[in-house]
Coordinates of C-alpha atoms in Angstrom, one line a residue:
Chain A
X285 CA -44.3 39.9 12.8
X286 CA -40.7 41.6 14.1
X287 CA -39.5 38.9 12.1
X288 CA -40.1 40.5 8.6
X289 CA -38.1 43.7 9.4
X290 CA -34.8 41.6 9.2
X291 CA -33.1 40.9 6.1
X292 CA -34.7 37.6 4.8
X293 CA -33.4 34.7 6.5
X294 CA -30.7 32.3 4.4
X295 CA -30.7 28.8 4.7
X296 CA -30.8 27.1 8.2
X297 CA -27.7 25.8 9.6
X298 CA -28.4 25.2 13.1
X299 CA -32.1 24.5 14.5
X300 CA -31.9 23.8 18.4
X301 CA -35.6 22.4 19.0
X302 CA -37.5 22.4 22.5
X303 CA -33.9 20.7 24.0
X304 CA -33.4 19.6 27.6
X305 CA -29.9 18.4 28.7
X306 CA -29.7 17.0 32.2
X307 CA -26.3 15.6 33.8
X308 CA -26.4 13.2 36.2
X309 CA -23.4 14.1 39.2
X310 CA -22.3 12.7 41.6
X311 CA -22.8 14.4 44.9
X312 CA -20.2 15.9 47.2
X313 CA -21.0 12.9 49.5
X314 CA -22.5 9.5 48.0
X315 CA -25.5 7.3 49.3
X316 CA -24.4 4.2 51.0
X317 CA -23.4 1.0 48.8
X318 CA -27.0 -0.5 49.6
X319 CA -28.6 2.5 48.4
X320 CA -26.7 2.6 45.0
X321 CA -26.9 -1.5 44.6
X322 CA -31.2 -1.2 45.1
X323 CA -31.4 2.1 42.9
X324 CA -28.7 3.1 40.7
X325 CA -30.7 6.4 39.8
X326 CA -31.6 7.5 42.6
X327 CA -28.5 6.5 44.9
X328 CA -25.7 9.5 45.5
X329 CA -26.8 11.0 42.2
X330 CA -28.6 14.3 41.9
X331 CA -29.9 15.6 38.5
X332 CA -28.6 18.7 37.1
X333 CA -30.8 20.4 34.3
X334 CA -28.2 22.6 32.4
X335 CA -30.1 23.1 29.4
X336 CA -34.1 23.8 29.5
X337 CA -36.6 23.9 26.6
X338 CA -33.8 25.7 24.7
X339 CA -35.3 26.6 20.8
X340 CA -32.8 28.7 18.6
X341 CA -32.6 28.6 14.8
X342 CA -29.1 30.1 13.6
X343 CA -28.9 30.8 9.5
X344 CA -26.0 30.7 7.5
X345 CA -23.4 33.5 7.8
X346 CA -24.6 34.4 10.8
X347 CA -22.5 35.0 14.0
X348 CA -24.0 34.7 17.2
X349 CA -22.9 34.8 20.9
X350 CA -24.1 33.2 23.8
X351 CA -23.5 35.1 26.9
X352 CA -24.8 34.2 30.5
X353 CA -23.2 33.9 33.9
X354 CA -21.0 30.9 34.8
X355 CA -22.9 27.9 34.7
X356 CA -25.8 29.5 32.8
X357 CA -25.6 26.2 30.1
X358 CA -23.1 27.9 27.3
X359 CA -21.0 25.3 27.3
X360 CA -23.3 22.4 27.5
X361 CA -25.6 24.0 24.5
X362 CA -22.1 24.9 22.2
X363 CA -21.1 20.7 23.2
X364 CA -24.7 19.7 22.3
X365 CA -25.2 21.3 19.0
X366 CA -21.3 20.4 18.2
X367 CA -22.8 16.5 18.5
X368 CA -20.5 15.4 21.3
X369 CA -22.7 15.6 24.2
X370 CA -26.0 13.8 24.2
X371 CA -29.6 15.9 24.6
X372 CA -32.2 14.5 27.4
X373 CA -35.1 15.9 25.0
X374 CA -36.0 17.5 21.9
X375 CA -33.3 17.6 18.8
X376 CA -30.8 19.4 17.2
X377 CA -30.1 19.5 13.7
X378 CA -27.6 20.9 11.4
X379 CA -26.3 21.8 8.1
X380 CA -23.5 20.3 8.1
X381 CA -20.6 18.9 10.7
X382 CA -19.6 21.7 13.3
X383 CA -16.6 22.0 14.7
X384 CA -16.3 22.6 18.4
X385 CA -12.9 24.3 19.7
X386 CA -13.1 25.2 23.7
X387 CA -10.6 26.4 26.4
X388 CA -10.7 23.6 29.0
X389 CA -10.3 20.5 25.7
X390 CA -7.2 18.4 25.7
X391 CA -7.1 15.4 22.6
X392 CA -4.4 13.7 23.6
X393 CA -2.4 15.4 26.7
X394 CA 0.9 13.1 26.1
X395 CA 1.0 13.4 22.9
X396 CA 3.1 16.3 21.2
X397 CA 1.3 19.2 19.6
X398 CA 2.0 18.2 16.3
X399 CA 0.5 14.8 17.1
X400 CA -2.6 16.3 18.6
X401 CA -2.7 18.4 15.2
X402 CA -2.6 15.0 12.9
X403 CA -4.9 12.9 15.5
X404 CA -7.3 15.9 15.3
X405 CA -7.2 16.5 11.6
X406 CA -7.5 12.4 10.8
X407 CA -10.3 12.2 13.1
X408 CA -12.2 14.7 11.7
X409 CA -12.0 12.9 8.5
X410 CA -8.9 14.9 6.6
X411 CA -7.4 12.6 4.4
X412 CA -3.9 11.8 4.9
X413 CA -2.6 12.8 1.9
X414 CA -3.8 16.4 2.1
X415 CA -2.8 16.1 5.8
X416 CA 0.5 15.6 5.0
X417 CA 0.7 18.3 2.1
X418 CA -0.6 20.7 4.6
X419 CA 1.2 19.8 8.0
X420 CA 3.8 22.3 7.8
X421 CA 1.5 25.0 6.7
X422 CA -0.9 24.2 10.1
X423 CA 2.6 24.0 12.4
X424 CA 3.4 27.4 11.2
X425 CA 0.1 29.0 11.9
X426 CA 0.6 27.6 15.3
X427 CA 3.5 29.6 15.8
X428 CA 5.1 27.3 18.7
X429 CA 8.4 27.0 17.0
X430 CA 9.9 24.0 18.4
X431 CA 7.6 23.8 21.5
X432 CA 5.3 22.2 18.8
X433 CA 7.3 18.5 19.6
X434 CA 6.3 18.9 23.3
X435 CA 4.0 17.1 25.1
X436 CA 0.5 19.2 25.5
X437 CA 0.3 19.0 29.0
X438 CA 3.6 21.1 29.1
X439 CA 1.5 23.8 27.1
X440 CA 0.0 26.7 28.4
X441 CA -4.1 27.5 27.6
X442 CA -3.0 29.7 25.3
X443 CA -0.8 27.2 23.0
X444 CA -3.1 24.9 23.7
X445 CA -5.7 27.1 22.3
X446 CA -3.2 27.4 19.1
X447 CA -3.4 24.0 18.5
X448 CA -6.8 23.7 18.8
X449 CA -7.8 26.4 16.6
X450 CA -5.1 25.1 13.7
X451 CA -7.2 21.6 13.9
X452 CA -10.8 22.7 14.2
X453 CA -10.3 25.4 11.3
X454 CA -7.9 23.1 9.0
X455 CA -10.5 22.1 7.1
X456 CA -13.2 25.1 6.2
X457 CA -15.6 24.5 8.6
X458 CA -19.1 25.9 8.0
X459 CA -20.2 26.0 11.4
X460 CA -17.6 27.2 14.0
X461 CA -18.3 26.9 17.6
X462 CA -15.8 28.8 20.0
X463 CA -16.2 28.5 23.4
X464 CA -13.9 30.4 25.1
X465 CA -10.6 29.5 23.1
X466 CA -10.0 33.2 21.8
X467 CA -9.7 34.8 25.1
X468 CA -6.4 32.9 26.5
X469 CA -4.4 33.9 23.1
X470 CA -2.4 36.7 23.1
X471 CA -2.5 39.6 21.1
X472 CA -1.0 38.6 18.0
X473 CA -2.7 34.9 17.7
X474 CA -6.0 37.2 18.8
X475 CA -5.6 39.2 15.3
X476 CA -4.6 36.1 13.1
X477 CA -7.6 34.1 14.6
X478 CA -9.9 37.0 14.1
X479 CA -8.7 37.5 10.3
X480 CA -9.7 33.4 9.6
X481 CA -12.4 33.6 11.6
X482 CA -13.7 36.4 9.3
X483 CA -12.4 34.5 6.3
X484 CA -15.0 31.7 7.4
X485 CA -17.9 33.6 8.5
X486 CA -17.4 35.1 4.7
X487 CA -17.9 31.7 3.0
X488 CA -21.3 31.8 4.3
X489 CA -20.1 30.1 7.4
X490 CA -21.5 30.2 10.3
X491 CA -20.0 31.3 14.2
X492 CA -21.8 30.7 17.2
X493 CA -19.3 31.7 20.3
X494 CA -19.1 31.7 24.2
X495 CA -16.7 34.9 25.7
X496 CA -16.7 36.5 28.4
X497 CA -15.1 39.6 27.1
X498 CA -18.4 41.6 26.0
X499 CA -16.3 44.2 23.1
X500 CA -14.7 40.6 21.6
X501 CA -18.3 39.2 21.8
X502 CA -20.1 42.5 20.0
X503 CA -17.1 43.1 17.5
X504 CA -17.6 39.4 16.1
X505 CA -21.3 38.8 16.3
X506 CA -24.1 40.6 14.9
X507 CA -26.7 38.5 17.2
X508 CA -26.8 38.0 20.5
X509 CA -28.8 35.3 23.0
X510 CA -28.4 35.4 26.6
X511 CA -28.9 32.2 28.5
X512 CA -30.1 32.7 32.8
X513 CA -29.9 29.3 34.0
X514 CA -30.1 26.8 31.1
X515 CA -33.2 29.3 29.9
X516 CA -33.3 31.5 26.3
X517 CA -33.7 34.4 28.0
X518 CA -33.6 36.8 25.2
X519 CA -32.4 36.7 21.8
X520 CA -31.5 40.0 19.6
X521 CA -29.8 42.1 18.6
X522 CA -25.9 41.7 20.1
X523 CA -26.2 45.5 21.8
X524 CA -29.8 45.2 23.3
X525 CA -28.3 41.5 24.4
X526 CA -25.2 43.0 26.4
X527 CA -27.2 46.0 27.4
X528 CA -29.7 43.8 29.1
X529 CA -26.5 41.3 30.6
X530 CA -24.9 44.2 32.1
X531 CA -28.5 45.8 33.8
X532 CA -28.7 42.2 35.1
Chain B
X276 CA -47.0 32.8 7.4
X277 CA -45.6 31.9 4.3
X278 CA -41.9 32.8 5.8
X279 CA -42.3 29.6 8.1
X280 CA -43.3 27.0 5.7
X281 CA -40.4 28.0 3.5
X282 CA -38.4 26.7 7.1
X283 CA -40.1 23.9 7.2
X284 CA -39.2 22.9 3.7
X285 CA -35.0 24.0 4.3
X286 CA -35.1 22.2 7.6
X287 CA -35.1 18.7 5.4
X288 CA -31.5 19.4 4.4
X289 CA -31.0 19.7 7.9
X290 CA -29.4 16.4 9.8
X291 CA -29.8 15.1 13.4
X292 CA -26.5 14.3 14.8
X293 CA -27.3 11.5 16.4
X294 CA -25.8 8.4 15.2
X295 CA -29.2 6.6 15.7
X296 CA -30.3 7.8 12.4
X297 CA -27.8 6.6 10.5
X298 CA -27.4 2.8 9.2
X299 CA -24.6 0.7 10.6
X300 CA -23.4 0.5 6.9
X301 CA -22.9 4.2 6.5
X302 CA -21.6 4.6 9.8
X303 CA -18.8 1.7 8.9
X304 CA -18.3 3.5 5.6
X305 CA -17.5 6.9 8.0
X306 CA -15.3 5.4 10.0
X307 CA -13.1 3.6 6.9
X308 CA -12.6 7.2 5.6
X309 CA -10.9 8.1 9.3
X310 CA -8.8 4.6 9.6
X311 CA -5.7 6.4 9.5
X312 CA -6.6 8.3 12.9
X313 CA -7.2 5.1 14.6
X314 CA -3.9 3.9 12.9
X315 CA -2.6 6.8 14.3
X316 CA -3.1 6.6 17.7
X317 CA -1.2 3.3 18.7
X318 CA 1.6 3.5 16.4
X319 CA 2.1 7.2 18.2
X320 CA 1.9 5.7 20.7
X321 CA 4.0 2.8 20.3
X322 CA 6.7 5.3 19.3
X323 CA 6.5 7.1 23.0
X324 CA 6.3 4.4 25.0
X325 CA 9.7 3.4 25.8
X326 CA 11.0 6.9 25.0
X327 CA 11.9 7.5 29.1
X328 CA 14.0 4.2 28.9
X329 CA 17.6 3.8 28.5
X330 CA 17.2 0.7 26.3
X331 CA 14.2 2.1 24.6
X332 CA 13.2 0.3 21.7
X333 CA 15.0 -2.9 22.6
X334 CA 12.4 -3.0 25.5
X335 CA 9.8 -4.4 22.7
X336 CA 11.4 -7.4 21.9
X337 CA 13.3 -7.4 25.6
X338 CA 9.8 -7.6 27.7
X339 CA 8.6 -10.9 26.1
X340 CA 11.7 -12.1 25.6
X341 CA 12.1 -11.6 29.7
X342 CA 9.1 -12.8 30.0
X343 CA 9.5 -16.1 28.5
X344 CA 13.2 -16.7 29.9
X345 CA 11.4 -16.5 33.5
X346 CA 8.9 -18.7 32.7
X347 CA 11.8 -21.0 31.3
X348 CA 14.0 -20.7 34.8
X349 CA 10.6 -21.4 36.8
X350 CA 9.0 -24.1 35.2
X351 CA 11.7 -25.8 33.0
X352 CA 15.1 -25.5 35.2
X353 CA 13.7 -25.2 39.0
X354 CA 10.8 -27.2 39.1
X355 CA 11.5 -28.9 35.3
X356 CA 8.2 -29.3 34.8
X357 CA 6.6 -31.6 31.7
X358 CA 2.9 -32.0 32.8
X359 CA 3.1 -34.4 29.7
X360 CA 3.6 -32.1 27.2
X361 CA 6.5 -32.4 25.2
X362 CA 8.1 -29.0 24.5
X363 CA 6.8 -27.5 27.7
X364 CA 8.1 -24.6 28.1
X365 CA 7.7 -23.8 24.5
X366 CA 3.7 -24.8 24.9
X367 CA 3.4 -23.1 27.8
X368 CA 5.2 -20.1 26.2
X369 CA 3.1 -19.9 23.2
X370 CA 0.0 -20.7 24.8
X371 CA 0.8 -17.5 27.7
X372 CA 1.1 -15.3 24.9
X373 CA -1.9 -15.8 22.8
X374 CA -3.9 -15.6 26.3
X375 CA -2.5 -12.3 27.1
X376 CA -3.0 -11.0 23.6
X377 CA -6.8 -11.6 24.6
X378 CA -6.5 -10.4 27.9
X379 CA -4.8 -7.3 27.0
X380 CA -6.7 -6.5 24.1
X381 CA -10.2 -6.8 25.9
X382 CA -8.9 -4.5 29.0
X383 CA -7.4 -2.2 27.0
X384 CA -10.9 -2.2 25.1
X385 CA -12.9 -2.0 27.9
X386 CA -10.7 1.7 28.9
X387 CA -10.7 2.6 25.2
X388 CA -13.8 5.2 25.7
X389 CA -13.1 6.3 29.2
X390 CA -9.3 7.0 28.9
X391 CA -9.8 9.2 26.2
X392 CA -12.8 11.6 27.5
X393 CA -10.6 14.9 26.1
X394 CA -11.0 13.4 22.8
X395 CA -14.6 12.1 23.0
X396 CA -15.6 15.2 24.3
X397 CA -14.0 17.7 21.9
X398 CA -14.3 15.9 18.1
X399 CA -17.2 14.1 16.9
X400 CA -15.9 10.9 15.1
X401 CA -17.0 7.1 14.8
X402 CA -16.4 6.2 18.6
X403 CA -15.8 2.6 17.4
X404 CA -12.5 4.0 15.9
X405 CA -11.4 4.2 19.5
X406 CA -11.6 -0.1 20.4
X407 CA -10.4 -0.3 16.8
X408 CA -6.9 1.5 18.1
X409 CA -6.3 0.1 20.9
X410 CA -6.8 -3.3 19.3
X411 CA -3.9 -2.4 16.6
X412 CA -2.1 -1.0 19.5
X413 CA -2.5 -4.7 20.8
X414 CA -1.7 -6.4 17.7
X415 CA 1.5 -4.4 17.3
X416 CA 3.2 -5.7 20.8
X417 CA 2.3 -9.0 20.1
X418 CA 4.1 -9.2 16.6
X419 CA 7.5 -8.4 18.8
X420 CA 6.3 -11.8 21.2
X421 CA 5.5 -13.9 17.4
X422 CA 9.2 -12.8 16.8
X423 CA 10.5 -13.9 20.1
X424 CA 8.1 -17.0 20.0
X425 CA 9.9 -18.0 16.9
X426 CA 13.3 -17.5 18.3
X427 CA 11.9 -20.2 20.8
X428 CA 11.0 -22.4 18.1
X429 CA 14.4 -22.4 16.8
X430 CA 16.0 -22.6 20.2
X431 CA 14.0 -25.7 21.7
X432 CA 14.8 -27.5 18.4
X433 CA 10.7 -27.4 17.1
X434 CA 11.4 -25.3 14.1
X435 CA 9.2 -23.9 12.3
X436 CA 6.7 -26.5 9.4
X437 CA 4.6 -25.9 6.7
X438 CA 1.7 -25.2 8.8
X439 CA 3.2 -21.7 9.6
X440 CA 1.2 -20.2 7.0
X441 CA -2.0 -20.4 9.0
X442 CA -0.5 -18.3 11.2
X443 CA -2.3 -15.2 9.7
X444 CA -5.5 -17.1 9.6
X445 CA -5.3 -18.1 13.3
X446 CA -4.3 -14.5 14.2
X447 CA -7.1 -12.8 12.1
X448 CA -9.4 -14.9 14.0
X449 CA -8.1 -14.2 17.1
X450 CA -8.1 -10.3 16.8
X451 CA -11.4 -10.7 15.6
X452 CA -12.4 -12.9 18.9
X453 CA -10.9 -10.0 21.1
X454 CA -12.1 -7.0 19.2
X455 CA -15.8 -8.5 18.9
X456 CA -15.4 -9.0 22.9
X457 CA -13.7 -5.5 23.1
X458 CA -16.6 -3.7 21.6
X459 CA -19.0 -5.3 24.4
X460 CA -17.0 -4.3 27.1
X461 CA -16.2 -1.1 26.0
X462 CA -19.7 -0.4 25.8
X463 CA -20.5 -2.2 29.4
X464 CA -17.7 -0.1 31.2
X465 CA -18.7 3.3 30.1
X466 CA -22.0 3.0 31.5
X467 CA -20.4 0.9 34.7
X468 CA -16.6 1.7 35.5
X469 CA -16.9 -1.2 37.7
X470 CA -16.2 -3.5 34.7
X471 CA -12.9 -2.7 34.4
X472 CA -12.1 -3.3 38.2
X473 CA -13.4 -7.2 37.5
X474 CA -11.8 -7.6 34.4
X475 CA -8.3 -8.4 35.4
X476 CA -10.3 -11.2 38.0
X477 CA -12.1 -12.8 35.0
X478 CA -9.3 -13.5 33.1
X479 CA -7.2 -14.4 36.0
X480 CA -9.6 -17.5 36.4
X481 CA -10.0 -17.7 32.6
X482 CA -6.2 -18.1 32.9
X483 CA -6.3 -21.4 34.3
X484 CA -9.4 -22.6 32.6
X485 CA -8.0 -22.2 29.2
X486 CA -5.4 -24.3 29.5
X487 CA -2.2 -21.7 29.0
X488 CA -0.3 -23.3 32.2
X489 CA -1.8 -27.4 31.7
X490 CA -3.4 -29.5 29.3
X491 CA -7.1 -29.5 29.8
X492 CA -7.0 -33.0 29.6
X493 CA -5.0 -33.5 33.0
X494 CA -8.5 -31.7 34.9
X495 CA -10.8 -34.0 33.1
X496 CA -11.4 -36.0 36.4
X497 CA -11.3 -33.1 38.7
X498 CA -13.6 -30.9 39.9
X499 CA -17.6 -30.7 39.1
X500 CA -19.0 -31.2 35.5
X501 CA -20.5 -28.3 35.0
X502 CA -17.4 -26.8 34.8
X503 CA -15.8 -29.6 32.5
X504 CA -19.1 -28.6 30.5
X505 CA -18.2 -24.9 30.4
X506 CA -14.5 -25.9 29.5
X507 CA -15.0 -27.9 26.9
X508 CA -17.2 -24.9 25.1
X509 CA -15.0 -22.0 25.7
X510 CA -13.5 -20.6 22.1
X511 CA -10.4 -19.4 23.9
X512 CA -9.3 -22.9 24.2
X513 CA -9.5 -23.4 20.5
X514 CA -8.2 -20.5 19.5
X515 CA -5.3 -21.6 21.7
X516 CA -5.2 -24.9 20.4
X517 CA -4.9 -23.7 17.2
X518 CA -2.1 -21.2 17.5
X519 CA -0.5 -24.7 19.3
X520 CA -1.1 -27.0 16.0
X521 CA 0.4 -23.8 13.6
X522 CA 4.0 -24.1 15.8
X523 CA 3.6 -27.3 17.1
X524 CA 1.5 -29.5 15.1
X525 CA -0.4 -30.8 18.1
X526 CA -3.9 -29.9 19.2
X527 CA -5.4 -33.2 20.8
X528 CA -9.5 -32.2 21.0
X529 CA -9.1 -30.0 18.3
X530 CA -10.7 -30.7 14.9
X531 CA -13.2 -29.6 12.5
X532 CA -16.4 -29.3 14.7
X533 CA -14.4 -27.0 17.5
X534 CA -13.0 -24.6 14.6
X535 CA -16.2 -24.2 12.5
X536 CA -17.5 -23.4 16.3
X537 CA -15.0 -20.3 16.8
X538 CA -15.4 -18.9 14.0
X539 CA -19.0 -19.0 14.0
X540 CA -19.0 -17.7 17.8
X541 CA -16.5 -14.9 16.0
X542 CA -18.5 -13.7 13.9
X543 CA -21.7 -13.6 16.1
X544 CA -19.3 -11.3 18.5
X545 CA -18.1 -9.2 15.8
X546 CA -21.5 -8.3 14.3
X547 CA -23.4 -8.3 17.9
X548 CA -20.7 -6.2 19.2
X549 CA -20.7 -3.6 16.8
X550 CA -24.8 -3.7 17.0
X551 CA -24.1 -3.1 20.7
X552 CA -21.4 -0.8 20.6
X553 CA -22.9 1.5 17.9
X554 CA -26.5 1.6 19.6
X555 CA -25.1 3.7 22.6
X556 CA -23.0 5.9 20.1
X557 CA -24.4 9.2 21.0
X558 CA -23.9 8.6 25.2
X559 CA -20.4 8.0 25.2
X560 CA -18.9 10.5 26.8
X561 CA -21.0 12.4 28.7
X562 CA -20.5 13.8 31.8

């Protein structure tokens, strides 16, 4: 009964249920073509289990990160529970749409930034109208000056990460998932990010985030759950989280 | 224990993201509140796409007009070819045009997923959006070659009839043939990239059975019957034909029965497609 010493618990936002994710790679070296053509499962193909038997609930307004060594499942679980990555077993539900902004994500790499900004903001259902009333207003948070009419693939992760966070915030989201994006801005995007972020998380939004940089991770986030490979292997308090990370 | 059952009870606002829970009438509603992002895409495109070019823009009317001058040197002044069709060149023309609006409609379905994993993988939208784009994308290249079609009208002394109007009928059936064929392909090749390797095989033989380069009628007595059987049921050919009676009033073998046909066959692809496309929603991009 732990449970009834915290504040009582909001509504749900995020309720990650008994979920498995498994990839299916390709190996290093594949089986022969006879192999593959009598059984495409087995052929070349190993099974990776990234996430397993993963349950969290996350309530509204609360900000939670995920910490865990490379290739502990973060960014599979933050894909999964932003809907674009399919789970093997069990479900995930949500409040409402999330909105998914990670370091290593490229929309469209030819396309300008601006572009990227507009395909990003139509896809995610803005309407055009309100798009174009509020185009200037995202280019300028961007702060890319004219570098905003290049190609993305000329950007560095950091402007890319500008653009990114201009789409995936444009429209108040009321779950945020970060993974990664913050840590390749620089100092000044750092603080303007952090002030929206807060903005949102005061709407009774909700922020679940990956980061490797533990102060950024235990100034943002009041909960923390560490993840030892594709496991929950504890869930608290962000201190007792890190504390237990760093013994590890 | 009264804490969980108050979960229990909040949990029914919460959703599953998976498209599988949704109808295909909502889903179509989702994606006609993001049709300007799949607008988007190709006319962004289409804006780009000769930008490295000295010519640049003149390239849109330049390519099918090249295209339809070589076809003219070829088959009209080297080897003046007639294959007893009057107007050739201008058949020929047309008929090459309308094939590859298939043809390139269809492949560039089939890569409409897998070309675009940064987006799939980073924003959740209506994935049929994606074949939707690139069959604008399509349409828009081909309203450079109507122009230049046109021009070829004018310039081979057909002119243009009455029966021009139809030309947005036959063309609305036609995107409508390709995108319902898009869908299915673009579904088959995420799953198997090997599709998109066969594709450009398939319609090089679908080339020559759909009479673009010779009148059907002129392979009547050749070859097996099966074939002559799989021929004389292939909606391409109609579609063709029809495109042929809009700019030059002729379609021999085309009438009531074969139209009625496509557009039935049409609309089977359109609605299957979408039942097919939409029922692997949730896999698309995965790793």
């Amino acid at each position: 009964m732990e449970d009834l010493k915290l504040p009582l618990p909001t509504k749900l936002a995020v309720s990650v249920r008994d979920v498995d994710i498994d990839f299916e790679v390709f190996a290093d070296r594949r089986a022969g073509l006879k192999a593959r053509l009598v059984d495409r499962n087995a052929a070349g193909k190993s099974v990776v289990r990234a996430i397993r038997g993963v349950s969290i609930d996350v309530h509204e307004g609360e900000s939670v990160g995920v910490i865990g060594l490379n290739g502990s499942g973060k960014s599979t679980l933050l894909s999964a529970i932003a809907g674009v990555l399919p789970t093997t077993k069990g479900e995930i539900l949500v409040s409402d749409e999330p909105r998914l902004m990670s370091v290593g994500s490229i929309l469209i790499g030819e396309a300008s930034g601006i572009r990227n900004i507009r395909l990003g903001c139509l896809a995610l259902g803005m309407p055009k109208a309100e798009l174009e009333e509020r185009l200037d207003e995202l280019v300028d948070f961007t702060e890319l000056g004219d570098a905003i009419h290049r190609p993305l693939n000329t950007y560095s992760s950091g402007m890319r990460a500008r653009v990114q966070f201009v789409t995936a915030t444009a429209v108040t989201p009321r779950i945020l998932l970060i993974d990664e994006a913050l840590g390749v801005g620089d100092r000044n995007f750092r603080a303007k990010s952090r002030a929206r972020i807060e903005e949102i998380i005061d709407e009774a939004g909700t922020l679940i985030m990956v980061n490797h940089s533990l102060d950024e991770l235990s100034s943002f986030c009041s909960r923390g759950i560490l993840l030892d490979g594709g496991r929950v292997a504890m869930d608290g308090p962000i201190s007792d989280v890190i504390k237990a990370y760093k013994g590890k | 224990m009264t804490d969980n059952n108050d979960l229990v009870s909040e949990a029914s606002s919460l959703q599953s993201l998976s498209h599988a829970s949704n109808s295909l009438r909502a889903y179509l509603r989702n994606s006609w509140r993001r049709r300007h992002f799949a607008l988007a895409m190709p006319v962004d495109r289409f804006r780009s796409r000769n930008q490295n070019t000295i010519l640049g823009n003149v390239w849109n009317v330049l390519n099918p007009l090249l295209t339809a001058g070589v076809y003219y040197l070829i088959f009209g002044v080297v080897l003046n070819a007639s294959r007893g069709v009057d107007n050739y060149i201008f058949w020929l023309v047309l008929g090459l045009f309308v094939f590859r609006l298939t043809q390139s409609t269809v492949m560039q379905g089939a890569v409409s997923i897998t070309s675009k994993q940064g987006l799939v993988r980073s924003l959740r939208f209506p994935r049929v959006l994606l074949p939707v784009s690139s069959t604008i994308g399509e349409l828009i290249t081909f309203a450079f070659e109507i122009v230049v079609l046109l021009v070829f009208a004018f310039a081979t002394g057909e002119g243009v009839s009455w029966r021009i109007v139809f030309l947005p009928v036959a063309l609305s059936l036609h995107t409508a043939f390709n995108f319902g064929c898009a869908l299915v392909v673009a579904r088959c090749n995420d799953s198997f990239r090997d599709v998109e390797k066969l594709l450009p095989f398939v319609f090089q033989m679908l080339r020559y059975l759909s009479g673009v380069m010779v009148p059907l009628a002129l392979l009547e007595d050749r070859g097996p019957k099966i074939l002559h059987l799989i021929l004389s049921w292939n909606p391409l050919v109609w579609i063709i034909d029809i495109y042929r009676w809009v700019f030059l009033g002729r379609a021999p073998g085309m009438g009531l029965a074969e139209v009625s046909v496509t557009v039935m066959v049409t609309c089977l692809l359109v609605v299957g497609g979408l039942k097919f496309f939409t029922s692997a929603e949730h896999r698309y991009g995965r790793p």
